[in-house]
Coordinates of C-alpha atoms in Angstrom, one line a residue:
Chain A
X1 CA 33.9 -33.7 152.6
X2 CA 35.5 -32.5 149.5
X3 CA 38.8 -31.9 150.9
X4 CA 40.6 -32.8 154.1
X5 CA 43.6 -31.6 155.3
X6 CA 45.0 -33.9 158.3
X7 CA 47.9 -32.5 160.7
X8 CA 49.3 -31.3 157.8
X9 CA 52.7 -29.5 158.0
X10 CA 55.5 -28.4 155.6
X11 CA 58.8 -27.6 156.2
X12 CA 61.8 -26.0 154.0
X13 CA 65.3 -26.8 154.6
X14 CA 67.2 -23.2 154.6
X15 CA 70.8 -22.9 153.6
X16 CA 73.2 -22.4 156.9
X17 CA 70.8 -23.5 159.4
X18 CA 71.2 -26.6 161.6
X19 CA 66.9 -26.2 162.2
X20 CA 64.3 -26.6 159.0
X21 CA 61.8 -23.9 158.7
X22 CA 58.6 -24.5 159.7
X23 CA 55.9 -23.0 157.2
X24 CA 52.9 -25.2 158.3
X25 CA 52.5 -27.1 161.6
X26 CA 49.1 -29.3 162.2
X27 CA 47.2 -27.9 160.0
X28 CA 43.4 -29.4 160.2
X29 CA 40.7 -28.2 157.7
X30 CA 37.8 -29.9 156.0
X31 CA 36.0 -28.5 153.0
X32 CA 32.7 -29.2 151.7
X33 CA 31.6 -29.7 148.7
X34 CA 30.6 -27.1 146.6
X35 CA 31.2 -24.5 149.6
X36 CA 33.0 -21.4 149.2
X37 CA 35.9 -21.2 151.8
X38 CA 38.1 -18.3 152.0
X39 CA 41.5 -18.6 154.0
X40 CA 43.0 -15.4 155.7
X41 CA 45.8 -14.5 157.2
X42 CA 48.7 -12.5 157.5
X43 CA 51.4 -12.2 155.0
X44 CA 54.0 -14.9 155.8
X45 CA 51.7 -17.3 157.8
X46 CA 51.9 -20.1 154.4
X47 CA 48.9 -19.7 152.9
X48 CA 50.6 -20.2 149.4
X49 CA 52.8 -22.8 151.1
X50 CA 49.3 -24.8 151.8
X51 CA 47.7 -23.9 148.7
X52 CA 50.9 -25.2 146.5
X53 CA 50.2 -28.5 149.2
X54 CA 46.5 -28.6 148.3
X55 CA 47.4 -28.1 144.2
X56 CA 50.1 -31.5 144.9
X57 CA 52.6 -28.9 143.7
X58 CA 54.6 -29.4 146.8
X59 CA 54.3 -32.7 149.0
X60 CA 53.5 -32.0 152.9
X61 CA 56.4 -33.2 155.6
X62 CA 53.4 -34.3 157.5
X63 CA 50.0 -35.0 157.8
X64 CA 48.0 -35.6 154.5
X65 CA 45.4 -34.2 152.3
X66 CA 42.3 -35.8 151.1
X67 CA 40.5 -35.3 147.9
X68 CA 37.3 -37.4 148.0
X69 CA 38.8 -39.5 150.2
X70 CA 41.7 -40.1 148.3
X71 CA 45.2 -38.9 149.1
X72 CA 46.8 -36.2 147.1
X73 CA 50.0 -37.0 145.4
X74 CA 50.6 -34.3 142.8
X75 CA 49.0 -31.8 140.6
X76 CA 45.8 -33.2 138.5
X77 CA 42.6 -31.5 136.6
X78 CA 40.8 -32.2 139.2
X79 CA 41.6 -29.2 140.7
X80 CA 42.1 -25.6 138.9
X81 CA 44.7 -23.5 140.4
X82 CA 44.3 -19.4 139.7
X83 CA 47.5 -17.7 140.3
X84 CA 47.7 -13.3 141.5
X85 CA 50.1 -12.7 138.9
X86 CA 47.8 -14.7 136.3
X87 CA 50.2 -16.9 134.5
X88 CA 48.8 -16.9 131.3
X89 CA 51.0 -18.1 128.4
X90 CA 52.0 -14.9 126.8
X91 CA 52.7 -16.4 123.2
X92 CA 48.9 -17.8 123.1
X93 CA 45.4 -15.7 123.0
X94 CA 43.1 -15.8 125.3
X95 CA 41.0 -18.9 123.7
X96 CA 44.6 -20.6 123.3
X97 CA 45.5 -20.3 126.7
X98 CA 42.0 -21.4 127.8
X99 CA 42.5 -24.2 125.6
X100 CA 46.1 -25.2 127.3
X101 CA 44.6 -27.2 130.1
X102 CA 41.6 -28.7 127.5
X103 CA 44.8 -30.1 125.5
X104 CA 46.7 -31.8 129.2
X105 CA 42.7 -33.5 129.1
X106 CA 43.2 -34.5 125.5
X107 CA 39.9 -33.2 124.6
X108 CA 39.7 -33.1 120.9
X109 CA 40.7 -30.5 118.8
X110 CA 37.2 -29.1 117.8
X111 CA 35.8 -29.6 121.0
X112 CA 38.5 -27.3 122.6
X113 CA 37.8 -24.1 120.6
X114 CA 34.1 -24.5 121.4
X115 CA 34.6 -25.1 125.3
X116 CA 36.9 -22.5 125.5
X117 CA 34.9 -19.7 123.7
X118 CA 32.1 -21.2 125.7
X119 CA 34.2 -20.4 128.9
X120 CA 35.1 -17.1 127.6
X121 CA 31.7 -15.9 127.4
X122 CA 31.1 -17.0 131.2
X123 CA 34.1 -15.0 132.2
X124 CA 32.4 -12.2 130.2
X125 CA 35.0 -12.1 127.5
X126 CA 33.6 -12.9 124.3
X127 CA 35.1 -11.0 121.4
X128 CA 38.7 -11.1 123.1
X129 CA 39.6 -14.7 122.0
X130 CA 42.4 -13.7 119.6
X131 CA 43.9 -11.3 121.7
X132 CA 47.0 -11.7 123.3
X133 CA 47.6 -11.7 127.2
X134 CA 49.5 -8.1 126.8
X135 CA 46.5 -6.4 125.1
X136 CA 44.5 -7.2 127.7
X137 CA 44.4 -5.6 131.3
X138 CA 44.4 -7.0 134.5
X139 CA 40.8 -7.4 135.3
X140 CA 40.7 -9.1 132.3
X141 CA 43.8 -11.3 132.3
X142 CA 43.0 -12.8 135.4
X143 CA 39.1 -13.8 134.1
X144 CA 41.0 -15.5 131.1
X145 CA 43.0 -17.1 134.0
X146 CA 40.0 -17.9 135.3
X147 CA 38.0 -18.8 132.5
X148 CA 41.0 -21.7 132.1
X149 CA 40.8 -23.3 134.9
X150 CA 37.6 -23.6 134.8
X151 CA 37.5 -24.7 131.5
X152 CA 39.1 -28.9 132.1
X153 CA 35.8 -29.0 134.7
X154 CA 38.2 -29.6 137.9
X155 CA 36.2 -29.9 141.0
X156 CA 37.9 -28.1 143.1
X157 CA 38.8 -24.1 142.0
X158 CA 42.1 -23.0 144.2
X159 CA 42.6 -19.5 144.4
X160 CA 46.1 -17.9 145.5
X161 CA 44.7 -14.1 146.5
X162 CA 43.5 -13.6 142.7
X163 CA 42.4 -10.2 143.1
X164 CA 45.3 -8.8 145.1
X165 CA 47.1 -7.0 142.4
X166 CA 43.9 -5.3 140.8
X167 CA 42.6 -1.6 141.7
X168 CA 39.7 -1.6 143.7
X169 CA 37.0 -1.3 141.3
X170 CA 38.2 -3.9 139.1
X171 CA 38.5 -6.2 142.3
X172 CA 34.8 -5.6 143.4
X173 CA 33.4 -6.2 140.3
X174 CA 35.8 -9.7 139.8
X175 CA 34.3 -10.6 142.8
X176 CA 30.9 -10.3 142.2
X177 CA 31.3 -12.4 139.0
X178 CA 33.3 -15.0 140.7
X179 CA 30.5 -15.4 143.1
X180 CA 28.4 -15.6 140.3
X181 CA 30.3 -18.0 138.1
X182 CA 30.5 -20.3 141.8
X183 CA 26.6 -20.5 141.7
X184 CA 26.7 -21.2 138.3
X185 CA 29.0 -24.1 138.3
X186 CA 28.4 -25.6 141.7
X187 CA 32.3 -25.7 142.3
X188 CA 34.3 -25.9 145.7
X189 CA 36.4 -22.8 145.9
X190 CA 39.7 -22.1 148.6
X191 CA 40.2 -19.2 148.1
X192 CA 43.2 -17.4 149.6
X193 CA 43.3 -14.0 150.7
X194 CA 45.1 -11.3 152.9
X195 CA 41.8 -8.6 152.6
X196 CA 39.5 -9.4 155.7
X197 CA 36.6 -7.6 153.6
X198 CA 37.7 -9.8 150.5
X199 CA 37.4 -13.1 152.9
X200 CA 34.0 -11.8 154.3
X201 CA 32.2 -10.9 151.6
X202 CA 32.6 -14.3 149.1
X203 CA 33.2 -16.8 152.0
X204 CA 30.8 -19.1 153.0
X205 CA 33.1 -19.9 155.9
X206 CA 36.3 -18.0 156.5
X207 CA 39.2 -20.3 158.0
X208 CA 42.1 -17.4 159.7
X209 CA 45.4 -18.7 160.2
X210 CA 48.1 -18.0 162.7
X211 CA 50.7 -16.3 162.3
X212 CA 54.1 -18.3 161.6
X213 CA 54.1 -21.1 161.2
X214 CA 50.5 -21.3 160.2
X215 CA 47.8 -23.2 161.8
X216 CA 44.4 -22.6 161.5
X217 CA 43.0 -20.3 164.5
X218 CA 39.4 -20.4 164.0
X219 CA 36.8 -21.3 160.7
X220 CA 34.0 -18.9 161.0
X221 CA 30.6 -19.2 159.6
X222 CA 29.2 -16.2 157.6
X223 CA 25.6 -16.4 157.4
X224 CA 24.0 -14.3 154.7
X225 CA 20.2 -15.7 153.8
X226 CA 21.6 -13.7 150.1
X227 CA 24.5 -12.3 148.4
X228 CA 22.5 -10.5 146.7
X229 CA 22.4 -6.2 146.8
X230 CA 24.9 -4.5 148.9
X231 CA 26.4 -7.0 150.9
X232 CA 28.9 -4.8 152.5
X233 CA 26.6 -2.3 153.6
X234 CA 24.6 -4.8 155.7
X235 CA 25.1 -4.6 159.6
X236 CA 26.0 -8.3 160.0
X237 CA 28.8 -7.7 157.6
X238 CA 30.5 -5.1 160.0
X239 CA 30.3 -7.8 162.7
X240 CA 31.9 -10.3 160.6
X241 CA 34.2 -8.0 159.7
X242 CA 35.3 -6.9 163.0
X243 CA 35.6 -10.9 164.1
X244 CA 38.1 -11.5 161.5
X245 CA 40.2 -8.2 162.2
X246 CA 40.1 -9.0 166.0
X247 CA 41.4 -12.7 165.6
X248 CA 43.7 -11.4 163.1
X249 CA 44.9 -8.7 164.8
X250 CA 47.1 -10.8 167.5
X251 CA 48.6 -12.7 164.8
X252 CA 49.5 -9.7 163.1
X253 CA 50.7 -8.1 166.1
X254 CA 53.2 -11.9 166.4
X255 CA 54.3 -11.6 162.7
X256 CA 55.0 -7.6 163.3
X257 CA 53.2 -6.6 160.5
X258 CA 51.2 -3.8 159.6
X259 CA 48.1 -4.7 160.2
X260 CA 45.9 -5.6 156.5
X261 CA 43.0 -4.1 155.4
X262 CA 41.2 -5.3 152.5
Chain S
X1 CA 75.9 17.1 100.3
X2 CA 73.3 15.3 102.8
X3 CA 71.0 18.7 104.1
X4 CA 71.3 19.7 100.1
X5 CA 69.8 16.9 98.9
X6 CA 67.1 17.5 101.6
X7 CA 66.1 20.5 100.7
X8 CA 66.0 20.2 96.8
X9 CA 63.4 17.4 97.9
X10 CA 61.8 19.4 99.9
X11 CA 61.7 22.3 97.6
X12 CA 60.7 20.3 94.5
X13 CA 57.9 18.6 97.1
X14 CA 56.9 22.1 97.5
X15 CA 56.6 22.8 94.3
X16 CA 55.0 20.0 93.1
X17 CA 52.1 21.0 95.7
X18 CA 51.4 24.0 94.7
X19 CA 51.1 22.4 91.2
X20 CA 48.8 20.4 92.3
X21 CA 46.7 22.8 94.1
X22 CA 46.8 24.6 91.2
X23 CA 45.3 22.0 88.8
X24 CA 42.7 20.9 91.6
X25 CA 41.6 24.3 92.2
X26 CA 40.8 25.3 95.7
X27 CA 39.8 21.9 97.5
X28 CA 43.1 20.0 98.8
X29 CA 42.5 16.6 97.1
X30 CA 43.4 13.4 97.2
X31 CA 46.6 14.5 95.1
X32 CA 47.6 16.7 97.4
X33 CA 47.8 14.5 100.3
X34 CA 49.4 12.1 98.0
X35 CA 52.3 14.7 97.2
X36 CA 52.5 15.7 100.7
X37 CA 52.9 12.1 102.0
X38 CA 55.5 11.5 99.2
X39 CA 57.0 14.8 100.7
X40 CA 57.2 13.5 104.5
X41 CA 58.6 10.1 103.1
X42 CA 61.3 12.0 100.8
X43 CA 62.3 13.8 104.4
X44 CA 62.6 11.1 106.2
X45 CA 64.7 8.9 104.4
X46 CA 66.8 12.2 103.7
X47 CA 67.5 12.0 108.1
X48 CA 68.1 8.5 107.8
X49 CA 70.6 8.2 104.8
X50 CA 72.6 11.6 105.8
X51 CA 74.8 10.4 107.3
X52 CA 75.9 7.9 105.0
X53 CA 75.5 10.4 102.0
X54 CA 77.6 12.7 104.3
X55 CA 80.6 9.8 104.8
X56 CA 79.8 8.7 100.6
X57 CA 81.0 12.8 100.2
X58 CA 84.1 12.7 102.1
X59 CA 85.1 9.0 100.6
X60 CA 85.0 10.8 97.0
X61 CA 86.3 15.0 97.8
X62 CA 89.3 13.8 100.5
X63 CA 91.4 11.7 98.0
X64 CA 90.5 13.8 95.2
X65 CA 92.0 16.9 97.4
X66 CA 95.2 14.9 97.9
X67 CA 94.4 15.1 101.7
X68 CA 94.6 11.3 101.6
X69 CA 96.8 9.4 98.8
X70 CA 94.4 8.4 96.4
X71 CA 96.7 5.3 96.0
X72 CA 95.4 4.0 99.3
X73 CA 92.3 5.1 99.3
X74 CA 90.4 5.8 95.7
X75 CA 87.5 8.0 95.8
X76 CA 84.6 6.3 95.8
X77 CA 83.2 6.8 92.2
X78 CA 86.4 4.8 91.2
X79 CA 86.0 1.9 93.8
X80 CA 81.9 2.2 92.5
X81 CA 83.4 1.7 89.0
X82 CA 85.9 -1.0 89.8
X83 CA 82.7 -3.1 91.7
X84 CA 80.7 -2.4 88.4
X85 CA 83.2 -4.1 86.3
X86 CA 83.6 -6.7 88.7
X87 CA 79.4 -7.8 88.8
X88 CA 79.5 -7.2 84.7
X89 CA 82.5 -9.5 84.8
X90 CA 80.3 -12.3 86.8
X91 CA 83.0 -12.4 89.0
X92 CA 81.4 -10.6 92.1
X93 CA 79.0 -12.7 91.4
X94 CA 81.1 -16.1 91.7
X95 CA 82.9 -14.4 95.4
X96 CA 79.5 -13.5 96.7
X97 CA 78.1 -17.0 96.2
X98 CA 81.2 -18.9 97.5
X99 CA 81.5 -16.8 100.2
X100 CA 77.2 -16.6 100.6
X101 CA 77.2 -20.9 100.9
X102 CA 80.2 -21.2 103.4
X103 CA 78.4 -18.8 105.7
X104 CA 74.7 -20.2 105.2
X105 CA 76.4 -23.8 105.7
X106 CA 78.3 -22.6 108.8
X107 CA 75.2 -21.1 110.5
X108 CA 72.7 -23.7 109.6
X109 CA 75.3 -26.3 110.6
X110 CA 75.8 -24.2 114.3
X111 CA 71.6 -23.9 114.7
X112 CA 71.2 -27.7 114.1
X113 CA 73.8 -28.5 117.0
X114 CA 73.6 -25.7 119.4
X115 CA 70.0 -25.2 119.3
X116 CA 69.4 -29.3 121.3
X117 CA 72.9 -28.7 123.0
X118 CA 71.5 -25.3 124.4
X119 CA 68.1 -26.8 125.7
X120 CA 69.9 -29.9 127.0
X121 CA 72.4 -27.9 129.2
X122 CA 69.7 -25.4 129.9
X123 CA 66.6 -27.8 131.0
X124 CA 69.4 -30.2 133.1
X125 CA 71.1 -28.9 135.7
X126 CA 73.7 -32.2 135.8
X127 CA 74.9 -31.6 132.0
X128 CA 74.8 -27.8 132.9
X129 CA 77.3 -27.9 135.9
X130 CA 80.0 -30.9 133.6
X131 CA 79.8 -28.9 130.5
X132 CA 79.5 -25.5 132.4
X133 CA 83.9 -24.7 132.7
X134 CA 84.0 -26.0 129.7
X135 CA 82.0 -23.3 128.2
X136 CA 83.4 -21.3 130.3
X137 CA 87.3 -21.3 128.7
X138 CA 86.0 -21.9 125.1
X139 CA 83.7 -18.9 124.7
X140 CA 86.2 -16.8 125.9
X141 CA 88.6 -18.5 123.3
X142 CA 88.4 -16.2 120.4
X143 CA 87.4 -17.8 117.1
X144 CA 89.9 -16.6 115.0
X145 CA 92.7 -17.7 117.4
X146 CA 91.7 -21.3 116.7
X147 CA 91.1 -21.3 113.0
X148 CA 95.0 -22.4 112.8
X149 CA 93.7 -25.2 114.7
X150 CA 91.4 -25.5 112.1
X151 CA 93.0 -25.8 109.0
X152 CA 96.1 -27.9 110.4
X153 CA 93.7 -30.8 111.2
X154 CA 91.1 -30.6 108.5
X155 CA 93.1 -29.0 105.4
X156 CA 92.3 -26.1 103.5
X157 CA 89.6 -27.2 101.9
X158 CA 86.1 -26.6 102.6
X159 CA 85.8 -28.4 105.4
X160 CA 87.6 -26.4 107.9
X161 CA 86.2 -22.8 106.3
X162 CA 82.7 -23.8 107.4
X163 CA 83.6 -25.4 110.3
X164 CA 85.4 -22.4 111.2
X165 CA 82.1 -20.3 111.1
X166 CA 80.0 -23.1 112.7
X167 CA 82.3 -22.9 115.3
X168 CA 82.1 -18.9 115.7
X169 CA 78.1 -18.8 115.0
X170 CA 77.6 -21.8 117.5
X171 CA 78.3 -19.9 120.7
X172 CA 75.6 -16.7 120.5
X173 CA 73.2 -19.2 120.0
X174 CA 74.1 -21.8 122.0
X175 CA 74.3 -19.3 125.3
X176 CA 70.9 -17.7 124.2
X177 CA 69.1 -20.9 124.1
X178 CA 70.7 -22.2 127.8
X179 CA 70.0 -18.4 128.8
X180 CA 66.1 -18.8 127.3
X181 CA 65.5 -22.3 128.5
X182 CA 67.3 -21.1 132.3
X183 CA 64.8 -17.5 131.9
X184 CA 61.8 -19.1 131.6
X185 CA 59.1 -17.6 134.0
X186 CA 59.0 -20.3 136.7
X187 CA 55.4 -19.0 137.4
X188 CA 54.4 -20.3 134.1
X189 CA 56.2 -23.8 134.9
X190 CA 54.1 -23.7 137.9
X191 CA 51.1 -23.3 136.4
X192 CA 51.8 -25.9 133.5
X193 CA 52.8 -28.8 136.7
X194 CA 49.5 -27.5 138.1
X195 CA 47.7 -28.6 135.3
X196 CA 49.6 -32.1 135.7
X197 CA 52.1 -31.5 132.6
X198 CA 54.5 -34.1 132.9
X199 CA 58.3 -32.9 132.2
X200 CA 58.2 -33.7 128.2
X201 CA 55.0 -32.3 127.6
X202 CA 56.1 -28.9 129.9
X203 CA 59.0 -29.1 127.6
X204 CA 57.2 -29.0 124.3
X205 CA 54.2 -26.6 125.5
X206 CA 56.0 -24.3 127.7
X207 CA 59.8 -24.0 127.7
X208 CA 60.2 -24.2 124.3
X209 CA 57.4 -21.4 123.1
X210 CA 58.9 -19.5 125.7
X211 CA 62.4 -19.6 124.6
X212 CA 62.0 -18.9 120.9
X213 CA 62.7 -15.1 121.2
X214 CA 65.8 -15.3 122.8
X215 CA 66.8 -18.1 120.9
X216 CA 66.4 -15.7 117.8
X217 CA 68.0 -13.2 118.8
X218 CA 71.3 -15.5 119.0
X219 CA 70.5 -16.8 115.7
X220 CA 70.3 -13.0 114.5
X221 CA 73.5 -12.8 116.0
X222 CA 74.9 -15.6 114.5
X223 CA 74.1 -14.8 110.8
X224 CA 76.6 -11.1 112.2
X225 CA 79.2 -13.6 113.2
X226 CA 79.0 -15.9 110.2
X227 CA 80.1 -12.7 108.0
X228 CA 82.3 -11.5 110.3
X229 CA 84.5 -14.5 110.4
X230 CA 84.3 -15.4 106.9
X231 CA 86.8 -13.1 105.9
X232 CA 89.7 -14.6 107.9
X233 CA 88.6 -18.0 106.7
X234 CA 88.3 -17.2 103.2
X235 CA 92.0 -15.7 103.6
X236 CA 93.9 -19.0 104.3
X237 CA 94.1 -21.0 101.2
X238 CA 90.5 -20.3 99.5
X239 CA 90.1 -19.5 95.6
X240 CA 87.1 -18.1 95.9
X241 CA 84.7 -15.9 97.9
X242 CA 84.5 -12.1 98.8
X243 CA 87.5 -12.8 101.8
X244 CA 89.6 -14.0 99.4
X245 CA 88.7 -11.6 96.4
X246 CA 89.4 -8.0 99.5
X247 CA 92.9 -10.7 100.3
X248 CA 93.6 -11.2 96.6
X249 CA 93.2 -7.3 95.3
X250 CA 95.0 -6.2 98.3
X251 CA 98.3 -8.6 97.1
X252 CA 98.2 -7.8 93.6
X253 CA 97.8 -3.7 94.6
X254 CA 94.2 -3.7 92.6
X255 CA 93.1 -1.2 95.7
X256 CA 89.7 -0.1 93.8
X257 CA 88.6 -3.9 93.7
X258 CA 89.5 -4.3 97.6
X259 CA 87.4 -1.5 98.4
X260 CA 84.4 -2.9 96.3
X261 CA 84.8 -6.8 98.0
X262 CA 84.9 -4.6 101.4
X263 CA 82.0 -2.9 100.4
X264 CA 79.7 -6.2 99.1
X265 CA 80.8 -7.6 102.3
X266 CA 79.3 -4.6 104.4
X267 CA 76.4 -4.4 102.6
X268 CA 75.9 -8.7 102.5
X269 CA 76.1 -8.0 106.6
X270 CA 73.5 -5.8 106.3
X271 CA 71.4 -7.3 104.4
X272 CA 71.6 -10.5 106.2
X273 CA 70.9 -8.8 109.5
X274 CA 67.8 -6.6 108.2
X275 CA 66.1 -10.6 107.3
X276 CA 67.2 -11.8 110.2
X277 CA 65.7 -9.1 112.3
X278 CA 62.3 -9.0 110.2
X279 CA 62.3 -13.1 111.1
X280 CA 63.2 -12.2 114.9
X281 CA 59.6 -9.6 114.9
X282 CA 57.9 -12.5 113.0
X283 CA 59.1 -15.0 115.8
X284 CA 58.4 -12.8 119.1
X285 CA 55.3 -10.4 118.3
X286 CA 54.1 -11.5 122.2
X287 CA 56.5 -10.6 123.5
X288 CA 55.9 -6.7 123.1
X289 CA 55.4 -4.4 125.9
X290 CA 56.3 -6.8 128.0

């Protein structure tokens, strides 16, 4: 097991209540290593509250989290967090920001420029390394973001819905090249998302969580022999598809949402 | 005056084209577009200057109409006269460099101690909520109300002059620096911790990148202050600068020679601000479009 999350929960103390709020109660997961597990749910259940948990960006109120056996106390390169809004520095270029977490390693000077055009030209950006974040669009901001967490070699990749504020097109073809750049590297990947057709197609397992406060419902396995062609059009992929929506659609019905489709 | 001058340029522009097409024969050279860029240039800075060409007019007809007294207020070829005699004398010279050290001193003096007073306040929140009412009643204290403070405890000399615009240029930068540090984008803090910065190096690598444009843009407002306040502290007790040469005239009823200290200060402001803002651009070119 690569990670394990034990009866985890996380609560927030909220101005003018006598009673905490309860983002996360007994949450149990284990992820394998080198698996690709997406996590879905609706909006509000604490997915970003468990991914800032599993990043040791926030400590849980109970339970505890397991990285290679060891418990996580705070943020370290051994994981890579990718944030939806991208967070790149906007006074560096591309192959600057790349190099940001290369210079928290200490990795020499010379060897940083080389790794990071390296991991620039994985991410399918070479040419762009001296542009700034704001000449760059979307798409390609967040595989900059992507190309930098990659870059310090973490082992674990943690993805807070990456893809949710790009147009369709750019989304689909992001997420064919993340699958590709997971085969590639061999790296675990939790990857949050609120698009069922998002968790389908690039999980290897798809954990849903209940709505508030979350808990994981069910981990489904989604059994492709390849990823390869038209994954979406394949009949299996409906039937996956309609598993997720149905166990989500309860939840979403308990957090009186409108009901997400990705 | 101003839409005259715009079309004699445009006119002589004109002319000068058809000259040129003449000489080149048929086939619009490189000449051509060279006059017709020259042209678009002349027009250009005709729009931008009008205005001031327009008030220059008014300056020099009104006295010489007797609508104004021309005691008071000289037209402007005189006052242009009276600041020629003045640099040919060397003494506009001697003002402007008095008056030029006392405001450099006072601003670099106010970046070196509000710039790490700023980030201190603004990066922790203890030293921001003791020093906050503080801040609070002396920003709103204006600085020319406390230059008698000023000079009754440290003299007339030098001392309290510059300490008078450090004092006045410390506050824009010192609330743009607590406002930069406190504006940072908490997503990129996030995703600095996420790479395990600890709090120095977030300091160094994120914050302080981060806060540089607004940070300029207080010391760009400074470096207005630092002129602005000169004047009154140039008028108590100095024997030099451009304050006390506009103080000086004024007393001894040389009105041209006011005028032309009024004017060097104006355009020193100007100046001063056009650097400043060419620094700022320098400082801050990510932060475009943003």
């Amino acid at each position: 097991m690569k990670l394990q999350i034990q009866g985890v929960g996380k609560e927030f103390a909220v101005r003018g209540a006598d009673r905490p709020f309860t983002a996360l109660d007994d949450v149990n997961l284990d992820v394998r290593a080198g698996e690709f597990l997406t996590l879905v749910g609706p909006s509000g259940c604490g997915k970003s509250t468990l991914l800032d948990l599993l990043a040791g960006l926030a400590v849980p109120s109970r339970g505890s989290i397991l990285l290679d056996g060891t418990l996580v106390e705070g943020p370290g390169l051994d994981r890579g967090v990718v944030f939806q809004q991208y967070a790149l520095f906007p006074w560096r270029t591309a192959l600057s920001n790349v190099e940001f977490g290369l210079e928290a390693k200490a990795v020499p000077k010379r060897e940083r420029a080389e790794r990071a055009r390296t991991y620039l030209e994985l991410v399918g950006l070479s040419g762009f390394e001296e542009r700034y974040p704001h000449e760059l669009s979307g798409g390609m901001r967040q595989r900059v973001a992507i190309a930098r967490s990659l870059a310090f070699d973490p082992d674990v990749l943690l993805m807070d819905e990456p893809f949710a504020a790009l147009d369709a097109q750019t989304r689909e073809s992001l997420q064919e090249e993340l699958l590709r750049i997971w085969q590639r590297t061999g790296k675990t990947v939790v990857f949050i998302t609120h698009g069922i057709d998002e968790a389908v197609y690039l999980g290897q397992r798809v954990a849903v969580m209940t709505s508030r406060p979350g808990r994981i419902k069910r981990v489904l396995d989604i059994d492709f022999d390849s990823r390869e062609g038209d994954l979406r059009a394949d009949a299996r992929f409906g039937e996956y598809r309609h598993e997720v929506w149905t166990l989500l659609r309860d939840e979403v019905a308990a957090a009186s949402e409108v009901v997400p489709v990705g | 005056m101003a839409s005259v001058s715009v079309t004699t340029s445009q006119v002589l522009a004109r002319e000068a084209l058809q000259e040129a097409s003449r000489t080149a024969g048929t086939a619009p050279g490189l000449l051509t577009r060279l006059l017709r860029g020259t042209a678009r240039a002349a027009v250009a800075v005709g729009r931008r200057t009008a205005a001031i060409v327009a008030l220059a007019a008014i300056w020099e007809v009104l006295p010489r109409l007797d609508v104004v007294d021309p005691t008071f207020l000289p037209p402007l070829s005189q006052v242009l006269v009276a600041w020629w005699d003045l640099l040919l004398s060397g003494e506009l010279l001697d003002h402007t460099q008095a008056s030029l050290v006392r405001s450099l001193a006072g601003c670099a003096l106010a970046i070196v101690a509000a710039i790490p007073l700023g980030l201190l306040i603004g990066w922790y929140r203890p030293v921001a909520d003791f020093l906050n009412p503080l801040l609070e009643l002396f920003r709103n204290t204006a600085a020319l109300a406390i230059l008698p403070v000023f000079v009754l405890i440290l003299g007339l000399g030098e001392t309290s002059k510059v300490s008078i615009i450090l004092y006045a240029c410390a506050w824009p930068i010192l609330l743009n620096t607590i406002a930069a540090v406190r504006g940072v984008d908490p997503l990129l803090v996030k995703s600095a911790r996420s790479m395990g910065l600890r709090p120095f190096r977030l300091f160094q690598k994120v914050i302080l990148p981060a806060a540089v444009p607004t940070i300029f843009t207080g010391i760009r407002l400074a470096g207005a202050y630092s002129i602005l306040v000169l004047v009154a502290a140039e008028m108590v007790g100095a024997k030099a600068g451009l304050g006390y040469l506009i103080n000086y005239a004024q007393f001894n009823f040389r009105v041209p020679e006011m005028y032309a200290g009024i004017l060097t200060i104006s355009v020193l402001g100007l100046l001063l601000n056009l650097l400043l803002v060419r620094l700022e651009r320098r400082f801050s070119t990510w932060r475009v479009s943003r």
